[in-house]
Amino acid sequence: MYRGAVAEALSKFKYGGMIGLMAPLQDALATGIGALHPFPEVDLLIPVPLSLNGRWKRGFNQSYILAASVARQLGVEVQTNALRKKGNRTQVGLSAKERSRNASVSFVPGRAIDLVRGQRVLLFDDVYTTGSTVLACSRILRRAGATVSVLTLARAVSPVGVGLSD
């Protein structure tokens, strides 16, 4: 759950640039993955993208950094060009309705979207809040012919009732 020490560490890593927290967060992910049985078979791992401006401001994409450690653990490739985030509006501070609307227009297919056809994709995001981000990204990937599973480091709300079907 996204609270307590997990929320504090992820927030300091993501917004405070405390790169030293990367290893403990990666360890938490590795432990969590080890506990998931059965873990879905995947061919490709895709982190949720940041906009160019967001990456420039932060200096890194936290989802990519965490996803890369997951990809090494699973022995799969990370693909960063299948999805693209346009615009600069973040989900922080938005209501569930606003998050859904924002996510639906913020994510678009990337230049390598054709590489996902027929692939079992693991979509990675750092935090699952309302599901709007992973839903928007999953729809794009499924429309391109991928089968999609989702992995997050933490979740802020229960995913009950949130489906990834169109």
Tab-separated table of N, CA, C and O in Angstrom, residues 23-112:
chain	number	residue	atom	x	y	z
A	23	ALA	N	17.830	1.577	-4.529
A	23	ALA	CA	18.123	0.178	-4.183
A	23	ALA	C	17.088	-0.420	-3.233
A	23	ALA	O	16.595	-1.534	-3.489
A	24	PRO	N	16.692	0.260	-2.149
A	24	PRO	CA	15.667	-0.330	-1.293
A	24	PRO	C	14.318	-0.513	-2.002
A	24	PRO	O	13.613	-1.492	-1.763
A	25	LEU	N	13.970	0.421	-2.886
A	25	LEU	CA	12.726	0.285	-3.642
A	25	LEU	C	12.814	-0.890	-4.616
A	25	LEU	O	11.862	-1.657	-4.772
A	26	GLN	N	13.964	-1.042	-5.255
A	26	GLN	CA	14.167	-2.185	-6.156
A	26	GLN	C	14.119	-3.494	-5.371
A	26	GLN	O	13.555	-4.483	-5.849
A	27	ASP	N	14.694	-3.513	-4.178
A	27	ASP	CA	14.639	-4.712	-3.339
A	27	ASP	C	13.205	-5.058	-2.954
A	27	ASP	O	12.819	-6.225	-2.951
A	28	ALA	N	12.412	-4.035	-2.623
A	28	ALA	CA	11.009	-4.268	-2.281
A	28	ALA	C	10.260	-4.862	-3.465
A	28	ALA	O	9.454	-5.791	-3.303
A	29	LEU	N	10.543	-4.362	-4.651
A	29	LEU	CA	9.922	-4.913	-5.859
A	29	LEU	C	10.324	-6.368	-6.070
A	29	LEU	O	9.486	-7.218	-6.364
A	30	ALA	N	11.604	-6.650	-5.944
A	30	ALA	CA	12.103	-8.017	-6.145
A	30	ALA	C	11.449	-8.973	-5.153
A	30	ALA	O	11.042	-10.083	-5.529
A	31	THR	N	11.317	-8.554	-3.914
A	31	THR	CA	10.669	-9.387	-2.905
A	31	THR	C	9.207	-9.615	-3.260
A	31	THR	O	8.706	-10.740	-3.169
A	32	GLY	N	8.528	-8.561	-3.672
A	32	GLY	CA	7.123	-8.675	-4.050
A	32	GLY	C	6.916	-9.592	-5.243
A	32	GLY	O	5.992	-10.411	-5.256
A	33	ILE	N	7.775	-9.475	-6.227
A	33	ILE	CA	7.665	-10.336	-7.409
A	33	ILE	C	7.897	-11.787	-7.016
A	33	ILE	O	7.201	-12.683	-7.482
A	34	GLY	N	8.868	-12.017	-6.139
A	34	GLY	CA	9.145	-13.373	-5.681
A	34	GLY	C	7.968	-14.004	-4.965
A	34	GLY	O	7.818	-15.227	-4.945
A	35	ALA	N	7.109	-13.159	-4.376
A	35	ALA	CA	5.952	-13.670	-3.633
A	35	ALA	C	4.721	-13.881	-4.514
A	35	ALA	O	3.746	-14.464	-4.062
A	36	LEU	N	4.755	-13.385	-5.745
A	36	LEU	CA	3.596	-13.525	-6.634
A	36	LEU	C	3.638	-14.874	-7.347
A	36	LEU	O	4.521	-15.121	-8.162
A	37	HIS	N	2.698	-15.716	-7.043
A	37	HIS	CA	2.619	-17.032	-7.683
A	37	HIS	C	1.195	-17.273	-8.144
A	37	HIS	O	0.274	-17.150	-7.343
A	38	PRO	N	0.947	-17.618	-9.365
A	38	PRO	CA	1.948	-17.633	-10.426
A	38	PRO	C	2.141	-16.230	-10.988
A	38	PRO	O	1.214	-15.446	-11.044
A	39	PHE	N	3.354	-15.931	-11.386
A	39	PHE	CA	3.649	-14.658	-12.027
A	39	PHE	C	3.367	-14.839	-13.515
A	39	PHE	O	3.725	-15.856	-14.095
A	40	PRO	N	2.702	-13.874	-14.160
A	40	PRO	CA	2.363	-14.053	-15.575
A	40	PRO	C	3.607	-14.157	-16.467
A	40	PRO	O	4.626	-13.523	-16.185
A	41	GLU	N	3.497	-14.962	-17.501
A	41	GLU	CA	4.563	-15.046	-18.505
A	41	GLU	C	4.558	-13.736	-19.292
A	41	GLU	O	3.503	-13.286	-19.740
A	42	VAL	N	5.717	-13.121	-19.424
A	42	VAL	CA	5.811	-11.869	-20.172
A	42	VAL	C	6.987	-11.910	-21.129
A	42	VAL	O	7.974	-12.601	-20.889
A	43	ASP	N	6.842	-11.164	-22.228
A	43	ASP	CA	7.896	-11.077	-23.240
A	43	ASP	C	8.620	-9.744	-23.200
A	43	ASP	O	9.758	-9.638	-23.651
A	44	LEU	N	7.949	-8.737	-22.680
A	44	LEU	CA	8.421	-7.363	-22.799
A	44	LEU	C	7.911	-6.564	-21.611
A	44	LEU	O	6.788	-6.770	-21.167
A	45	LEU	N	8.730	-5.659	-21.116
A	45	LEU	CA	8.314	-4.798	-20.012
A	45	LEU	C	8.291	-3.357	-20.499
A	45	LEU	O	9.253	-2.893	-21.117
A	46	ILE	N	7.179	-2.674	-20.239
A	46	ILE	CA	7.031	-1.285	-20.674
A	46	ILE	C	6.718	-0.419	-19.462
A	46	ILE	O	5.668	-0.594	-18.832
A	47	PRO	N	7.624	0.505	-19.117
A	47	PRO	CA	7.319	1.434	-18.029
A	47	PRO	C	6.407	2.548	-18.537
A	47	PRO	O	6.471	2.945	-19.697
A	48	VAL	N	5.545	3.046	-17.661
A	48	VAL	CA	4.722	4.194	-18.014
A	48	VAL	C	5.662	5.363	-18.293
A	48	VAL	O	6.550	5.657	-17.493
A	49	PRO	N	5.488	6.021	-19.435
A	49	PRO	CA	6.415	7.102	-19.792
A	49	PRO	C	6.119	8.407	-19.068
A	49	PRO	O	5.008	8.647	-18.610
A	50	LEU	N	7.145	9.234	-18.972
A	50	LEU	CA	7.013	10.624	-18.526
A	50	LEU	C	7.059	11.503	-19.773
A	50	LEU	O	7.662	11.121	-20.781
A	51	SER	N	6.484	12.674	-19.687
A	51	SER	CA	6.636	13.618	-20.793
A	51	SER	C	8.099	14.059	-20.837
A	51	SER	O	8.832	13.930	-19.850
A	52	LEU	N	8.530	14.595	-21.964
A	52	LEU	CA	9.902	15.093	-22.073
A	52	LEU	C	10.170	16.176	-21.034
A	52	LEU	O	11.220	16.200	-20.402
A	53	ASN	N	9.208	17.065	-20.846
A	53	ASN	CA	9.374	18.128	-19.867
A	53	ASN	C	9.439	17.551	-18.443
A	53	ASN	O	10.246	17.996	-17.630
A	54	GLY	N	8.610	16.565	-18.160
A	54	GLY	CA	8.626	15.935	-16.845
A	54	GLY	C	9.954	15.256	-16.560
A	54	GLY	O	10.508	15.354	-15.462
A	55	ARG	N	10.474	14.581	-17.574
A	55	ARG	CA	11.768	13.921	-17.408
A	55	ARG	C	12.886	14.944	-17.234
A	55	ARG	O	13.794	14.766	-16.425
A	56	TRP	N	12.799	16.021	-17.985
A	56	TRP	CA	13.815	17.063	-17.882
A	56	TRP	C	13.806	17.673	-16.482
A	56	TRP	O	14.850	17.855	-15.867
A	57	LYS	N	12.601	17.979	-15.957
A	57	LYS	CA	12.494	18.578	-14.625
A	57	LYS	C	12.994	17.635	-13.533
A	57	LYS	O	13.686	18.041	-12.616
A	58	ARG	N	12.613	16.361	-13.620
A	58	ARG	CA	12.966	15.393	-12.583
A	58	ARG	C	14.382	14.873	-12.770
A	58	ARG	O	15.040	14.484	-11.816
A	59	GLY	N	14.796	14.779	-14.029
A	59	GLY	CA	16.133	14.262	-14.322
A	59	GLY	C	16.158	12.770	-14.601
A	59	GLY	O	17.180	12.238	-15.015
A	60	PHE	N	15.048	12.094	-14.384
A	60	PHE	CA	14.951	10.655	-14.618
A	60	PHE	C	13.487	10.249	-14.616
A	60	PHE	O	12.627	10.991	-14.149
A	61	ASN	N	13.219	9.062	-15.145
A	61	ASN	CA	11.880	8.475	-15.081
A	61	ASN	C	11.930	7.372	-14.041
A	61	ASN	O	12.546	6.328	-14.260
A	62	GLN	N	11.316	7.608	-12.898
A	62	GLN	CA	11.354	6.635	-11.808
A	62	GLN	C	10.750	5.293	-12.218
A	62	GLN	O	11.228	4.248	-11.795
A	63	SER	N	9.719	5.314	-13.051
A	63	SER	CA	9.120	4.051	-13.488
A	63	SER	C	10.104	3.254	-14.336
A	63	SER	O	10.181	2.034	-14.220
A	64	TYR	N	10.861	3.946	-15.190
A	64	TYR	CA	11.865	3.237	-15.996
A	64	TYR	C	12.937	2.621	-15.101
A	64	TYR	O	13.317	1.459	-15.279
A	65	ILE	N	13.448	3.386	-14.151
A	65	ILE	CA	14.513	2.875	-13.279
A	65	ILE	C	14.053	1.633	-12.525
A	65	ILE	O	14.763	0.626	-12.460
A	66	LEU	N	12.858	1.694	-11.973
A	66	LEU	CA	12.333	0.544	-11.236
A	66	LEU	C	11.996	-0.609	-12.184
A	66	LEU	O	12.250	-1.772	-11.863
A	67	ALA	N	11.447	-0.288	-13.342
A	67	ALA	CA	11.102	-1.327	-14.321
A	67	ALA	C	12.339	-2.065	-14.821
A	67	ALA	O	12.299	-3.271	-15.063
A	68	ALA	N	13.441	-1.350	-14.973
A	68	ALA	CA	14.679	-1.987	-15.458
A	68	ALA	C	15.138	-3.083	-14.499
A	68	ALA	O	15.607	-4.132	-14.932
A	69	SER	N	14.975	-2.859	-13.199
A	69	SER	CA	15.369	-3.900	-12.243
A	69	SER	C	14.425	-5.090	-12.327
A	69	SER	O	14.853	-6.237	-12.201
A	70	VAL	N	13.146	-4.834	-12.569
A	70	VAL	CA	12.179	-5.921	-12.738
A	70	VAL	C	12.516	-6.716	-13.999
A	70	VAL	O	12.504	-7.952	-13.994
A	71	ALA	N	12.846	-6.012	-15.074
A	71	ALA	CA	13.181	-6.679	-16.335
A	71	ALA	C	14.397	-7.586	-16.168
A	71	ALA	O	14.416	-8.705	-16.689
A	72	ARG	N	15.401	-7.119	-15.437
A	72	ARG	CA	16.575	-7.964	-15.185
A	72	ARG	C	16.179	-9.214	-14.408
A	72	ARG	O	16.619	-10.316	-14.722
A	73	GLN	N	15.339	-9.044	-13.405
A	73	GLN	CA	14.891	-10.178	-12.595
A	73	GLN	C	14.115	-11.188	-13.439
A	73	GLN	O	14.266	-12.392	-13.267
A	74	LEU	N	13.305	-10.699	-14.373
A	74	LEU	CA	12.479	-11.578	-15.201
A	74	LEU	C	13.189	-12.044	-16.467
A	74	LEU	O	12.695	-12.927	-17.158
A	75	GLY	N	14.302	-11.409	-16.807
A	75	GLY	CA	15.029	-11.768	-18.020
A	75	GLY	C	14.333	-11.337	-19.291
A	75	GLY	O	14.365	-12.046	-20.294
A	76	VAL	N	13.704	-10.141	-19.251
A	76	VAL	CA	13.016	-9.621	-20.438
A	76	VAL	C	13.550	-8.234	-20.776
A	76	VAL	O	14.192	-7.580	-19.965
A	77	GLU	N	13.245	-7.796	-21.984
A	77	GLU	CA	13.666	-6.491	-22.489
A	77	GLU	C	12.726	-5.394	-21.989
A	77	GLU	O	11.534	-5.618	-21.819
A	78	VAL	N	13.284	-4.216	-21.775
A	78	VAL	CA	12.487	-3.022	-21.478
A	78	VAL	C	12.314	-2.255	-22.784
A	78	VAL	O	13.282	-1.997	-23.488
A	79	GLN	N	11.075	-1.899	-23.094
A	79	GLN	CA	10.785	-1.127	-24.304
A	79	GLN	C	10.242	0.233	-23.870
A	79	GLN	O	9.207	0.303	-23.225
A	80	THR	N	10.966	1.297	-24.209
A	80	THR	CA	10.548	2.635	-23.779
A	80	THR	C	9.910	3.457	-24.892
A	80	THR	O	9.502	4.593	-24.637
A	81	ASN	N	9.801	2.918	-26.095
A	81	ASN	CA	9.279	3.711	-27.210
A	81	ASN	C	7.937	3.234	-27.739
A	81	ASN	O	7.501	3.677	-28.793
A	82	ALA	N	7.272	2.346	-27.016
A	82	ALA	CA	5.959	1.873	-27.461
A	82	ALA	C	4.851	2.832	-27.040
A	82	ALA	O	3.803	2.902	-27.680
A	83	LEU	N	5.099	3.558	-25.957
A	83	LEU	CA	4.136	4.543	-25.469
A	83	LEU	C	4.832	5.885	-25.350
A	83	LEU	O	6.035	5.948	-25.126
A	84	ARG	N	4.030	6.929	-25.458
A	84	ARG	CA	4.567	8.277	-25.305
A	84	ARG	C	3.574	9.100	-24.495
A	84	ARG	O	2.364	8.929	-24.635
A	85	LYS	N	4.101	9.961	-23.642
A	85	LYS	CA	3.235	10.881	-22.896
A	85	LYS	C	3.385	12.254	-23.500
A	85	LYS	O	4.483	12.767	-23.634
A	86	LYS	N	2.254	12.816	-23.875
A	86	LYS	CA	2.273	14.174	-24.406
A	86	LYS	C	1.702	15.106	-23.346
A	86	LYS	O	0.955	14.688	-22.464
A	87	GLY	N	2.057	16.343	-23.426
A	87	GLY	CA	1.580	17.308	-22.439
A	87	GLY	C	2.353	17.199	-21.141
A	87	GLY	O	3.164	16.298	-20.960
A	88	ASN	N	2.084	18.127	-20.255
A	88	ASN	CA	2.848	18.196	-19.017
A	88	ASN	C	2.009	18.025	-17.762
A	88	ASN	O	2.531	18.057	-16.666
A	89	ARG	N	0.717	17.857	-17.904
A	89	ARG	CA	-0.133	17.774	-16.723
A	89	ARG	C	0.062	16.424	-16.039
A	89	ARG	O	-0.041	15.376	-16.656
A	90	THR	N	0.333	16.470	-14.746
A	90	THR	CA	0.485	15.235	-13.977
A	90	THR	C	-0.854	14.851	-13.373
A	90	THR	O	-1.822	15.608	-13.423
A	91	GLN	N	-0.897	13.668	-12.760
A	91	GLN	CA	-2.107	13.187	-12.126
A	91	GLN	C	-2.219	13.677	-10.679
A	91	GLN	O	-3.281	13.585	-10.086
A	92	VAL	N	-1.132	14.183	-10.142
A	92	VAL	CA	-1.093	14.595	-8.737
A	92	VAL	C	-2.131	15.680	-8.468
A	92	VAL	O	-2.198	16.676	-9.176
A	93	GLY	N	-2.947	15.453	-7.457
A	93	GLY	CA	-3.927	16.440	-7.037
A	93	GLY	C	-5.241	16.422	-7.798
A	93	GLY	O	-6.143	17.194	-7.493
A	94	LEU	N	-5.379	15.540	-8.792
A	94	LEU	CA	-6.607	15.481	-9.574
A	94	LEU	C	-7.601	14.508	-8.949
A	94	LEU	O	-7.217	13.516	-8.328
A	95	SER	N	-8.884	14.773	-9.144
A	95	SER	CA	-9.925	13.849	-8.697
A	95	SER	C	-9.898	12.622	-9.603
A	95	SER	O	-9.251	12.626	-10.660
A	96	ALA	N	-10.613	11.581	-9.221
A	96	ALA	CA	-10.655	10.365	-10.032
A	96	ALA	C	-11.171	10.663	-11.441
A	96	ALA	O	-10.630	10.166	-12.432
A	97	LYS	N	-12.199	11.483	-11.542
A	97	LYS	CA	-12.758	11.840	-12.848
A	97	LYS	C	-11.747	12.628	-13.678
A	97	LYS	O	-11.577	12.383	-14.870
A	98	GLU	N	-11.070	13.580	-13.032
A	98	GLU	CA	-10.056	14.368	-13.735
A	98	GLU	C	-8.872	13.499	-14.140
A	98	GLU	O	-8.317	13.687	-15.232
A	99	ARG	N	-8.484	12.552	-13.296
A	99	ARG	CA	-7.387	11.638	-13.625
A	99	ARG	C	-7.728	10.817	-14.864
A	99	ARG	O	-6.899	10.634	-15.748
A	100	SER	N	-8.950	10.319	-14.916
A	100	SER	CA	-9.376	9.517	-16.066
A	100	SER	C	-9.324	10.334	-17.350
A	100	SER	O	-8.788	9.886	-18.366
A	101	ARG	N	-9.861	11.527	-17.295
A	101	ARG	CA	-9.873	12.405	-18.467
A	101	ARG	C	-8.444	12.771	-18.883
A	101	ARG	O	-8.096	12.715	-20.057
A	102	ASN	N	-7.616	13.142	-17.922
A	102	ASN	CA	-6.237	13.536	-18.203
A	102	ASN	C	-5.446	12.376	-18.816
A	102	ASN	O	-4.747	12.547	-19.814
A	103	ALA	N	-5.559	11.184	-18.220
A	103	ALA	CA	-4.812	10.029	-18.722
A	103	ALA	C	-5.254	9.648	-20.132
A	103	ALA	O	-4.432	9.276	-20.968
A	104	SER	N	-6.552	9.760	-20.401
A	104	SER	CA	-7.052	9.339	-21.714
A	104	SER	C	-6.529	10.198	-22.854
A	104	SER	O	-6.471	9.746	-23.992
A	105	VAL	N	-6.119	11.428	-22.561
A	105	VAL	CA	-5.578	12.291	-23.621
A	105	VAL	C	-4.063	12.463	-23.526
A	105	VAL	O	-3.449	13.013	-24.438
A	106	SER	N	-3.473	12.005	-22.429
A	106	SER	CA	-2.036	12.218	-22.217
A	106	SER	C	-1.151	11.150	-22.826
A	106	SER	O	0.016	11.410	-23.125
A	107	PHE	N	-1.667	9.933	-22.986
A	107	PHE	CA	-0.838	8.835	-23.489
A	107	PHE	C	-1.249	8.485	-24.908
A	107	PHE	O	-2.437	8.398	-25.224
A	108	VAL	N	-0.243	8.291	-25.755
A	108	VAL	CA	-0.461	7.974	-27.164
A	108	VAL	C	0.530	6.878	-27.574
A	108	VAL	O	1.537	6.658	-26.894
A	109	PRO	N	0.240	6.192	-28.677
A	109	PRO	CA	1.214	5.200	-29.154
A	109	PRO	C	2.552	5.870	-29.467
A	109	PRO	O	2.596	6.996	-29.973
A	110	GLY	N	3.621	5.181	-29.171
A	110	GLY	CA	4.955	5.665	-29.486
A	110	GLY	C	5.423	5.121	-30.821
A	110	GLY	O	4.736	4.321	-31.461
A	111	ARG	N	6.614	5.506	-31.229
A	111	ARG	CA	7.113	5.105	-32.551
A	111	ARG	C	7.384	3.610	-32.661
A	111	ARG	O	7.451	3.071	-33.760
A	112	ALA	N	7.520	2.902	-31.537
A	112	ALA	CA	7.780	1.458	-31.574
A	112	ALA	C	6.553	0.640	-31.170
A	112	ALA	O	6.683	-0.511	-30.775
